[in-house]
């Protein structure tokens, strides 16, 4: 399992999408939790649902939901033999990363790998505003990043197995990902297929 962590706008979702063509399945934390929330039928809005769950079931409420999703994917990955692994994208919580890696056994015999993605502040801001349809200023965005730091983002950076600097060029990110995936982690180059644009 590869866990992609980093601040808002660092390219975690884009990197996960690139891994799909290398026979990985992907779990994007935000959309996955929102889908679980919708399926739950709760009358609470998303954030109230999370707060309620954490109050009733403890601080690992969402982490446990993600672990359950990983176990479902794990059956597919190991059962069919068509997948190399699972990529989990979107974590900004050190507590969450530790919880997931402690509870999920190796997948296809491979050690779990934490990859920290980062990018220049102006690129993070631009991507976040574009993705969320917002117009945050640099100052407003720095407050959001401070919240990520409070969640343990810097701790994840310090415990990550690998660090990818995203310059904003998709080709550069793809090249770095291929080097990490095939040279460092020794995954198979998708049975003859390359990472597609």
Tab-separated table of C-alpha atoms in Angstrom:
chain	number	residue	atom	x	y	z
A	1	UNK	CA	0.000	0.000	0.000
A	2	UNK	CA	1.240	3.456	-0.877
A	3	UNK	CA	-0.068	6.313	1.257
A	4	UNK	CA	0.128	9.759	-0.312
A	5	UNK	CA	0.254	12.588	2.195
A	6	UNK	CA	0.867	16.298	1.951
A	7	UNK	CA	-0.798	19.710	2.131
A	8	UNK	CA	-3.850	20.848	0.183
A	9	UNK	CA	-3.005	21.157	-3.519
A	10	UNK	CA	0.243	19.141	-3.421
A	11	UNK	CA	-0.938	16.729	-6.133
A	12	UNK	CA	-2.008	13.692	-4.099
A	13	UNK	CA	-5.114	13.001	-6.195
A	14	UNK	CA	-3.239	13.536	-9.489
A	15	UNK	CA	-0.506	11.139	-8.338
A	16	UNK	CA	-3.120	8.534	-7.352
A	17	UNK	CA	-4.705	8.889	-10.807
A	18	UNK	CA	-1.317	8.247	-12.414
A	19	UNK	CA	-0.967	5.069	-10.353
A	20	UNK	CA	-4.286	3.719	-11.641
A	21	UNK	CA	-2.653	2.964	-14.988
A	22	UNK	CA	-0.039	0.910	-13.126
A	23	UNK	CA	-2.641	-1.531	-11.824
A	24	UNK	CA	-3.260	0.152	-8.488
A	25	UNK	CA	-6.661	0.713	-7.016
A	26	UNK	CA	-7.137	4.073	-5.346
A	27	UNK	CA	-8.902	5.315	-2.266
A	28	UNK	CA	-9.118	9.103	-2.122
A	29	UNK	CA	-9.901	9.911	1.507
A	30	UNK	CA	-12.134	12.956	1.038
A	31	UNK	CA	-14.424	11.549	-1.683
A	32	UNK	CA	-14.492	8.115	-0.013
A	33	UNK	CA	-15.611	9.553	3.322
A	34	UNK	CA	-18.209	11.722	1.580
A	35	UNK	CA	-19.586	8.636	-0.213
A	36	UNK	CA	-19.786	6.746	3.109
A	37	UNK	CA	-21.571	9.731	4.622
A	38	UNK	CA	-24.120	9.714	1.765
A	39	UNK	CA	-24.682	5.950	2.123
A	40	UNK	CA	-25.169	6.330	5.876
A	41	UNK	CA	-28.409	8.247	5.347
A	42	UNK	CA	-27.440	10.629	8.152
A	43	UNK	CA	-29.406	13.854	8.370
A	44	UNK	CA	-26.258	15.600	9.611
A	45	UNK	CA	-24.061	17.521	7.183
A	46	UNK	CA	-20.666	15.966	6.448
A	47	UNK	CA	-18.616	17.777	9.102
A	48	UNK	CA	-21.292	17.365	11.784
A	49	UNK	CA	-21.466	13.648	10.919
A	50	UNK	CA	-17.699	13.322	11.432
A	51	UNK	CA	-17.819	15.237	14.723
A	52	UNK	CA	-20.753	13.106	15.907
A	53	UNK	CA	-18.922	9.899	14.916
A	54	UNK	CA	-15.754	10.962	16.727
A	55	UNK	CA	-17.778	11.840	19.835
A	56	UNK	CA	-19.564	8.472	19.861
A	57	UNK	CA	-16.841	6.158	18.545
A	58	UNK	CA	-13.610	7.980	19.332
A	59	UNK	CA	-11.005	10.036	17.468
A	60	UNK	CA	-10.331	7.253	14.929
A	61	UNK	CA	-13.893	7.203	13.577
A	62	UNK	CA	-12.916	8.217	10.028
A	63	UNK	CA	-9.627	6.277	10.146
A	64	UNK	CA	-11.546	3.081	10.930
A	65	UNK	CA	-13.929	3.730	8.027
A	66	UNK	CA	-10.925	4.053	5.707
A	67	UNK	CA	-9.391	0.837	7.109
A	68	UNK	CA	-12.663	-0.965	6.304
A	69	UNK	CA	-12.522	0.372	2.726
A	70	UNK	CA	-8.890	-0.730	2.397
A	71	UNK	CA	-9.806	-4.252	3.540
A	72	UNK	CA	-12.530	-4.391	0.868
A	73	UNK	CA	-10.019	-3.264	-1.780
A	74	UNK	CA	-7.409	-5.658	-0.417
A	75	UNK	CA	-9.670	-8.628	-1.193
A	76	UNK	CA	-9.934	-7.430	-4.794
A	77	UNK	CA	-6.225	-6.701	-5.131
A	78	UNK	CA	-4.990	-9.974	-3.690
A	79	UNK	CA	-7.890	-12.119	-4.901
A	80	UNK	CA	-7.806	-11.251	-8.579
A	81	UNK	CA	-4.044	-10.862	-8.864
A	82	UNK	CA	-4.557	-8.164	-11.495
A	83	UNK	CA	-3.494	-5.314	-9.218
A	84	UNK	CA	-0.098	-4.393	-7.839
A	85	UNK	CA	-1.424	-2.597	-4.807
A	86	UNK	CA	-3.595	0.080	-3.257
A	87	UNK	CA	-2.853	3.782	-3.152
A	88	UNK	CA	-4.505	5.816	-0.395
A	89	UNK	CA	-4.492	9.529	-1.169
A	90	UNK	CA	-5.282	12.552	0.910
A	91	UNK	CA	-3.995	12.042	4.409
A	92	UNK	CA	-2.916	15.120	6.325
A	93	UNK	CA	-3.104	13.536	9.785
A	94	UNK	CA	-0.105	11.777	11.321
A	95	UNK	CA	-2.447	10.004	13.722
A	96	UNK	CA	-4.478	8.714	10.764
A	97	UNK	CA	-1.442	7.495	8.833
A	98	UNK	CA	-0.181	5.579	11.866
A	99	UNK	CA	-3.609	4.112	12.568
A	100	UNK	CA	-3.997	2.852	8.990
A	101	UNK	CA	-0.488	1.431	8.631
A	102	UNK	CA	-0.711	-0.300	12.024
A	103	UNK	CA	-3.996	-2.040	11.174
A	104	UNK	CA	-3.596	-3.058	7.547
A	105	UNK	CA	-1.353	-6.074	6.905
A	106	UNK	CA	1.072	-5.995	3.982
A	107	UNK	CA	-0.616	-6.130	0.600
A	108	UNK	CA	0.877	-8.548	-1.927
A	109	UNK	CA	3.736	-8.990	0.549
A	110	UNK	CA	4.906	-5.395	0.222
A	111	UNK	CA	5.806	-3.077	3.074
A	112	UNK	CA	3.574	-0.011	3.315
A	113	UNK	CA	5.175	3.130	1.901
A	114	UNK	CA	4.393	6.710	2.929
A	115	UNK	CA	5.094	9.282	0.217
A	116	UNK	CA	4.990	12.963	1.144
A	117	UNK	CA	4.137	15.356	-1.683
A	118	UNK	CA	4.762	19.080	-1.474
A	119	UNK	CA	4.835	22.057	-3.828
A	120	UNK	CA	5.673	25.767	-3.729
A	121	UNK	CA	3.119	27.787	-1.716
A	122	UNK	CA	1.834	29.680	-4.768
A	123	UNK	CA	1.104	26.400	-6.578
A	124	UNK	CA	-0.641	24.944	-3.510
A	125	UNK	CA	-2.841	28.040	-3.305
A	126	UNK	CA	-3.634	28.082	-7.022
A	127	UNK	CA	-4.560	24.389	-7.082
A	128	UNK	CA	-6.657	24.627	-3.936
A	129	UNK	CA	-8.615	27.613	-5.230
A	130	UNK	CA	-9.152	25.935	-8.589
A	131	UNK	CA	-10.252	22.617	-7.091
A	132	UNK	CA	-12.537	24.125	-4.460
A	133	UNK	CA	-13.848	26.997	-6.583
A	134	UNK	CA	-12.622	29.528	-4.020
A	135	UNK	CA	-10.578	32.708	-4.087
A	136	UNK	CA	-8.578	32.473	-0.883
A	137	UNK	CA	-5.770	34.954	-0.419
A	138	UNK	CA	-2.272	33.780	0.504
A	139	UNK	CA	-2.980	34.818	4.103
A	140	UNK	CA	-6.254	32.898	4.280
A	141	UNK	CA	-4.612	29.842	2.749
A	142	UNK	CA	-1.762	29.981	5.268
A	143	UNK	CA	-4.380	29.640	8.049
A	144	UNK	CA	-5.637	26.465	6.340
A	145	UNK	CA	-2.071	25.141	6.135
A	146	UNK	CA	-1.559	25.905	9.828
A	147	UNK	CA	-4.529	23.653	10.562
A	148	UNK	CA	-2.817	20.884	8.546
A	149	UNK	CA	0.336	21.378	10.624
A	150	UNK	CA	-1.785	21.037	13.781
A	151	UNK	CA	-3.048	17.679	12.445
A	152	UNK	CA	0.540	16.472	12.248
A	153	UNK	CA	1.497	17.199	8.656
A	154	UNK	CA	5.100	17.942	9.619
A	155	UNK	CA	5.238	14.673	11.552
A	156	UNK	CA	4.153	12.807	8.411
A	157	UNK	CA	6.871	14.613	6.470
A	158	UNK	CA	9.446	13.442	9.019
A	159	UNK	CA	8.298	9.789	8.988
A	160	UNK	CA	7.652	9.538	5.238
A	161	UNK	CA	9.655	6.977	3.322
A	162	UNK	CA	9.900	9.232	0.260
A	163	UNK	CA	9.420	12.907	-0.585
A	164	UNK	CA	8.198	14.185	-3.973
A	165	UNK	CA	8.555	17.869	-4.831
A	166	UNK	CA	5.811	18.837	-7.269
A	167	UNK	CA	6.955	21.775	-9.386
A	168	UNK	CA	3.573	22.106	-11.065
A	169	UNK	CA	4.644	20.291	-14.213
A	170	UNK	CA	2.622	17.125	-14.767
A	171	UNK	CA	5.434	15.655	-16.880
A	172	UNK	CA	7.958	16.288	-14.104
A	173	UNK	CA	5.649	14.719	-11.507
A	174	UNK	CA	5.111	11.701	-13.775
A	175	UNK	CA	8.872	11.279	-14.251
A	176	UNK	CA	9.521	11.451	-10.497
A	177	UNK	CA	6.696	9.020	-9.806
A	178	UNK	CA	8.008	6.531	-12.366
A	179	UNK	CA	11.485	6.714	-10.817
A	180	UNK	CA	10.048	6.132	-7.347
A	181	UNK	CA	7.700	3.357	-8.423
A	182	UNK	CA	9.986	1.360	-10.680
A	183	UNK	CA	13.527	2.162	-9.508
A	184	UNK	CA	13.091	2.650	-5.762
A	185	UNK	CA	10.055	0.474	-4.948
A	186	UNK	CA	10.635	-2.117	-7.686
A	187	UNK	CA	7.027	-2.342	-8.857
A	188	UNK	CA	6.400	-3.910	-12.261
A	189	UNK	CA	5.953	-1.498	-15.131
A	190	UNK	CA	2.272	-2.362	-15.633
A	191	UNK	CA	2.785	-5.423	-17.746
A	192	UNK	CA	3.991	-3.439	-20.748
A	193	UNK	CA	1.950	-0.277	-20.247
A	194	UNK	CA	3.413	3.070	-19.225
A	195	UNK	CA	1.871	5.830	-17.140
A	196	UNK	CA	-0.455	7.691	-19.457
A	197	UNK	CA	-1.084	11.399	-19.622
